[in-house]
XYZ file of C-alpha atoms in Angstrom:
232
model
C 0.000 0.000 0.000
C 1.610 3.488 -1.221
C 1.310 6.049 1.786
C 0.082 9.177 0.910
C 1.640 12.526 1.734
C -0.106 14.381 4.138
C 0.264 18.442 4.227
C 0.279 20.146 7.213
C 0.755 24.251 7.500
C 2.695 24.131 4.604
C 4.768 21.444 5.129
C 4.702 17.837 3.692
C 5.198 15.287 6.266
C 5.583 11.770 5.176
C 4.293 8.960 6.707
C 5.142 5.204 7.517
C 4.858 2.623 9.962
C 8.013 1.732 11.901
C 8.406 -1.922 10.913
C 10.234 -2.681 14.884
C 7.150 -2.029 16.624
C 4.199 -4.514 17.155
C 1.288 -4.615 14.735
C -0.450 -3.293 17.586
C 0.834 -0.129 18.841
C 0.079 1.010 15.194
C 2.578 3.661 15.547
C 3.433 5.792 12.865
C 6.659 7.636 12.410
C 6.684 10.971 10.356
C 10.086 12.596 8.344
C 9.241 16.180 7.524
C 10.040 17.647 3.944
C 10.660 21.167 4.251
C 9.002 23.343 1.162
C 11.586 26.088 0.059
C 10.950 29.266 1.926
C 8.832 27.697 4.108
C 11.492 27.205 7.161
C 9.973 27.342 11.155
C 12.843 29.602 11.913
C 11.182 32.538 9.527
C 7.846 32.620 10.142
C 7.534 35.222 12.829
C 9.225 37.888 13.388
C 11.666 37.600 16.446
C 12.876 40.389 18.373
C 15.806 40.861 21.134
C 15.328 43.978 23.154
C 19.182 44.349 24.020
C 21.833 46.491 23.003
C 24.330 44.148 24.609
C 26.533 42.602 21.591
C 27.330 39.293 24.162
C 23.927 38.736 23.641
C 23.149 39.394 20.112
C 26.193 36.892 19.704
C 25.093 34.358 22.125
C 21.404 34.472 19.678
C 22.955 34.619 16.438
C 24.087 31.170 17.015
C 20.856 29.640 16.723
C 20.998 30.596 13.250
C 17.033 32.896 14.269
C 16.417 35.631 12.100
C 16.008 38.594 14.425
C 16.353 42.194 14.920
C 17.835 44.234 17.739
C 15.869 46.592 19.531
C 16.610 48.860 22.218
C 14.541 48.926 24.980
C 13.843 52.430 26.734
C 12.597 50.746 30.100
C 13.968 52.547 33.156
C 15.232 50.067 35.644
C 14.891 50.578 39.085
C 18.089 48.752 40.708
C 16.537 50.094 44.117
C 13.969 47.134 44.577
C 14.446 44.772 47.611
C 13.991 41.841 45.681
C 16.068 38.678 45.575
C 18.672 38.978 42.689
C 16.715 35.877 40.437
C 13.318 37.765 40.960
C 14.775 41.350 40.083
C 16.636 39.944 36.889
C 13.143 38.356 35.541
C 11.070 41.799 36.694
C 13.623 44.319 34.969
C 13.372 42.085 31.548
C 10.123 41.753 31.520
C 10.053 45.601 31.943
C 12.632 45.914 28.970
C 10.360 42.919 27.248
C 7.054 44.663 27.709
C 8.320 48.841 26.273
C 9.461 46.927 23.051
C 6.370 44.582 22.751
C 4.111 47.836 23.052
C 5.588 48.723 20.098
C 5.745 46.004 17.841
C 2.562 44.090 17.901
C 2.850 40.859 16.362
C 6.444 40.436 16.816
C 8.300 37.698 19.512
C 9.885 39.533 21.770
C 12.964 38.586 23.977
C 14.936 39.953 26.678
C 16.637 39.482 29.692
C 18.938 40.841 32.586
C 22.168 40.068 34.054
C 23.873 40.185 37.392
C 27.248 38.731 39.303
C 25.944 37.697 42.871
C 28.083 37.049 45.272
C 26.994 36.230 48.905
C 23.273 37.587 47.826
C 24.692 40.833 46.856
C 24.849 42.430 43.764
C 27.582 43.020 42.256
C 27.801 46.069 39.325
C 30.227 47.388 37.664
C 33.621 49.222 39.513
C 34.008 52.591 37.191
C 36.934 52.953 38.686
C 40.411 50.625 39.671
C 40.496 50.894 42.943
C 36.593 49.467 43.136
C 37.662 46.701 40.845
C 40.253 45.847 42.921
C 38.169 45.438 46.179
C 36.009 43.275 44.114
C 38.428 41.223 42.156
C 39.793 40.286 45.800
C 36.438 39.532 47.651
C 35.989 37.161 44.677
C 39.584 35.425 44.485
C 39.379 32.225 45.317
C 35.572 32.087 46.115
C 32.774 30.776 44.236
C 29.906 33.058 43.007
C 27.291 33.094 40.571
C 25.743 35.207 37.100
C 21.997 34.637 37.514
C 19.934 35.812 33.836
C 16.399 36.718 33.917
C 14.745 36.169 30.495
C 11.358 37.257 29.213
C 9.390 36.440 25.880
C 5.997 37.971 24.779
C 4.464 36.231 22.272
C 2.789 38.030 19.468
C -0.206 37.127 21.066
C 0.289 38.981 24.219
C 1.399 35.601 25.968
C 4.288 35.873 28.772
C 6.828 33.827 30.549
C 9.666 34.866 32.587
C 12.450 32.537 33.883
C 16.009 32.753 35.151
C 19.323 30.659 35.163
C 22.174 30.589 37.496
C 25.498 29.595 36.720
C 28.114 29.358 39.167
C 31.742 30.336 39.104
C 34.620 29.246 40.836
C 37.320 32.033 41.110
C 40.791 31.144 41.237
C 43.022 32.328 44.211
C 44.185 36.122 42.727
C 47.856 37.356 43.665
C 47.964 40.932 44.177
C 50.177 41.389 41.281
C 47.472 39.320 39.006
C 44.983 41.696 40.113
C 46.334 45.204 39.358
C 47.556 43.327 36.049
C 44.300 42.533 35.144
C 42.901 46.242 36.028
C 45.616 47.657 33.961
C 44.062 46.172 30.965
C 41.201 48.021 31.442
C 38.746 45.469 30.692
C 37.471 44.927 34.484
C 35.693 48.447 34.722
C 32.601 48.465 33.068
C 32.126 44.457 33.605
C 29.769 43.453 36.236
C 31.759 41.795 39.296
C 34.929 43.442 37.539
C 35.794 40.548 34.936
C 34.545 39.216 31.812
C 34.310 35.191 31.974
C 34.377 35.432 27.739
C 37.391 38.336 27.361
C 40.999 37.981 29.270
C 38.519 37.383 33.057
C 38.352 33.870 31.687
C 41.953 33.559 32.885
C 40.909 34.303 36.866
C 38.049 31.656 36.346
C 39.153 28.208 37.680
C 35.916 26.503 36.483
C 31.652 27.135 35.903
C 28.903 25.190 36.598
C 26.151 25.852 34.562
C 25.572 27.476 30.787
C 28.313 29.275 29.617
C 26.351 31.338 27.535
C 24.218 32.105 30.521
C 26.942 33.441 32.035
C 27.382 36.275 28.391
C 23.894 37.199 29.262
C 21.324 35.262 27.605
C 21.142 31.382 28.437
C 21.038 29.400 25.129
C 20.220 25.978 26.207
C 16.665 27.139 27.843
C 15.977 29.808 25.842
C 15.928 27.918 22.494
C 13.344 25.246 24.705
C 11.187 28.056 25.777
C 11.074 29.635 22.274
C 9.277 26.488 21.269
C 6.129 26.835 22.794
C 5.876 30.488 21.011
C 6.273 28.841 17.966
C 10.342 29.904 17.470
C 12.117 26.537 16.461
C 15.472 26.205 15.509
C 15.334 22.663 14.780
């Protein structure tokens, strides 16, 4: 018997029965055949609400078609709120200004922060700052908690966040100012960056890297799903 192709929103999926399985569980197995132009990946519009480029980095490697857009949300870094509850609040503020503004689009964005001993670490401005910090963390572990949020073009929302934890190395004095006279610790968040030259302090993470850049990859890409954003 020839099995027909069946068409489903534009894409032909073709059927037959898995010949291991019992005559009984009738299961059927289904390949899809993608129609040109017709790819998942394209057919809403996608959005990240971040200017950070660790982020638009840490997306374009899903291979999404998407477009950066600033969010003008004011954050209020004053709110006595657990550092994984004020990192899904603030994107969901930045998520929300750019939603209001593009109706029908996906919308994505998120919030980053170095915590260490439930405080909040932001960035030093200035070397002797990033020196107090690069020493509380030396030889300590800490952790990057992201808060993500995606509105669907229907209005839908869901927030979540991701930790990842990171185990500084013990820092020599000398390291330290080294590292400071680089000029990359200043306007980092804990005073390093884990992807740049700070990757040489780190003596290991647990967790997603990319969570750790700002957006993480591994749950985000799941989450898309259910707002219809595949990447395969």
């Amino acid at each position: 018997m020839v099995a027909r192709p069946i068409l489903r929103d534009g894409v032909v999926l073709s059927r037959s029965r898995i010949a291991s399985d019992p005559p009984s569980l009738n299961t059927t197995q289904y390949s899809i055949e993608q129609k040109p132009n017709l790819s998942p990946i394209t057919m809403k519009k996608l959005i990240l609400a971040s200017t950070s480029p660790r982020r638009k980095e840490v997306l374009e490697k899903t291979g999404l078609s998407f477009e950066v857009v600033p969010s003008d949300y004011e954050e209020d870094m004053t709110l006595d709120l657990p550092p994984e509850e004020l990192a899904e609040f603030l994107s969901a503020g930045k998520a929300r200004a750019v939603a209001a503004k593009n109706p029908g689009a996906v919308v994505v964005a998120a919030d980053t922060f170095v915590v260490h001993e439930h405080h909040r670490l932001g960035k030093p401005h200035t070397n002797e700052r990033a020196k107090e910090m690069l020493q509380l963390l030396s030889g300590k572990a800490h952790y990057i908690v992201t808060g993500v949020t995606i509105i669907s073009d229907t209005g839908q929302v869901q927030s979540f966040h991701e930790k990842t934890a990171v185990h500084m190395a013990e820092l020599s004095e000398e390291l330290i100012d080294q590292y400071i006279a680089t000029g990359e610790p200043l306007d980092k968040a804990g005073a390093y960056a884990l992807q740049e030259l700070g990757a040489m302090l780190v003596e290991k993470i647990e967790g997603d890297f990319f969570n750790a850049m700002g957006l993480p990859l591994r749950r985000l890409v799941h989450e898309l799903r259910a707002f219809g954003v595949e990447v395969f």
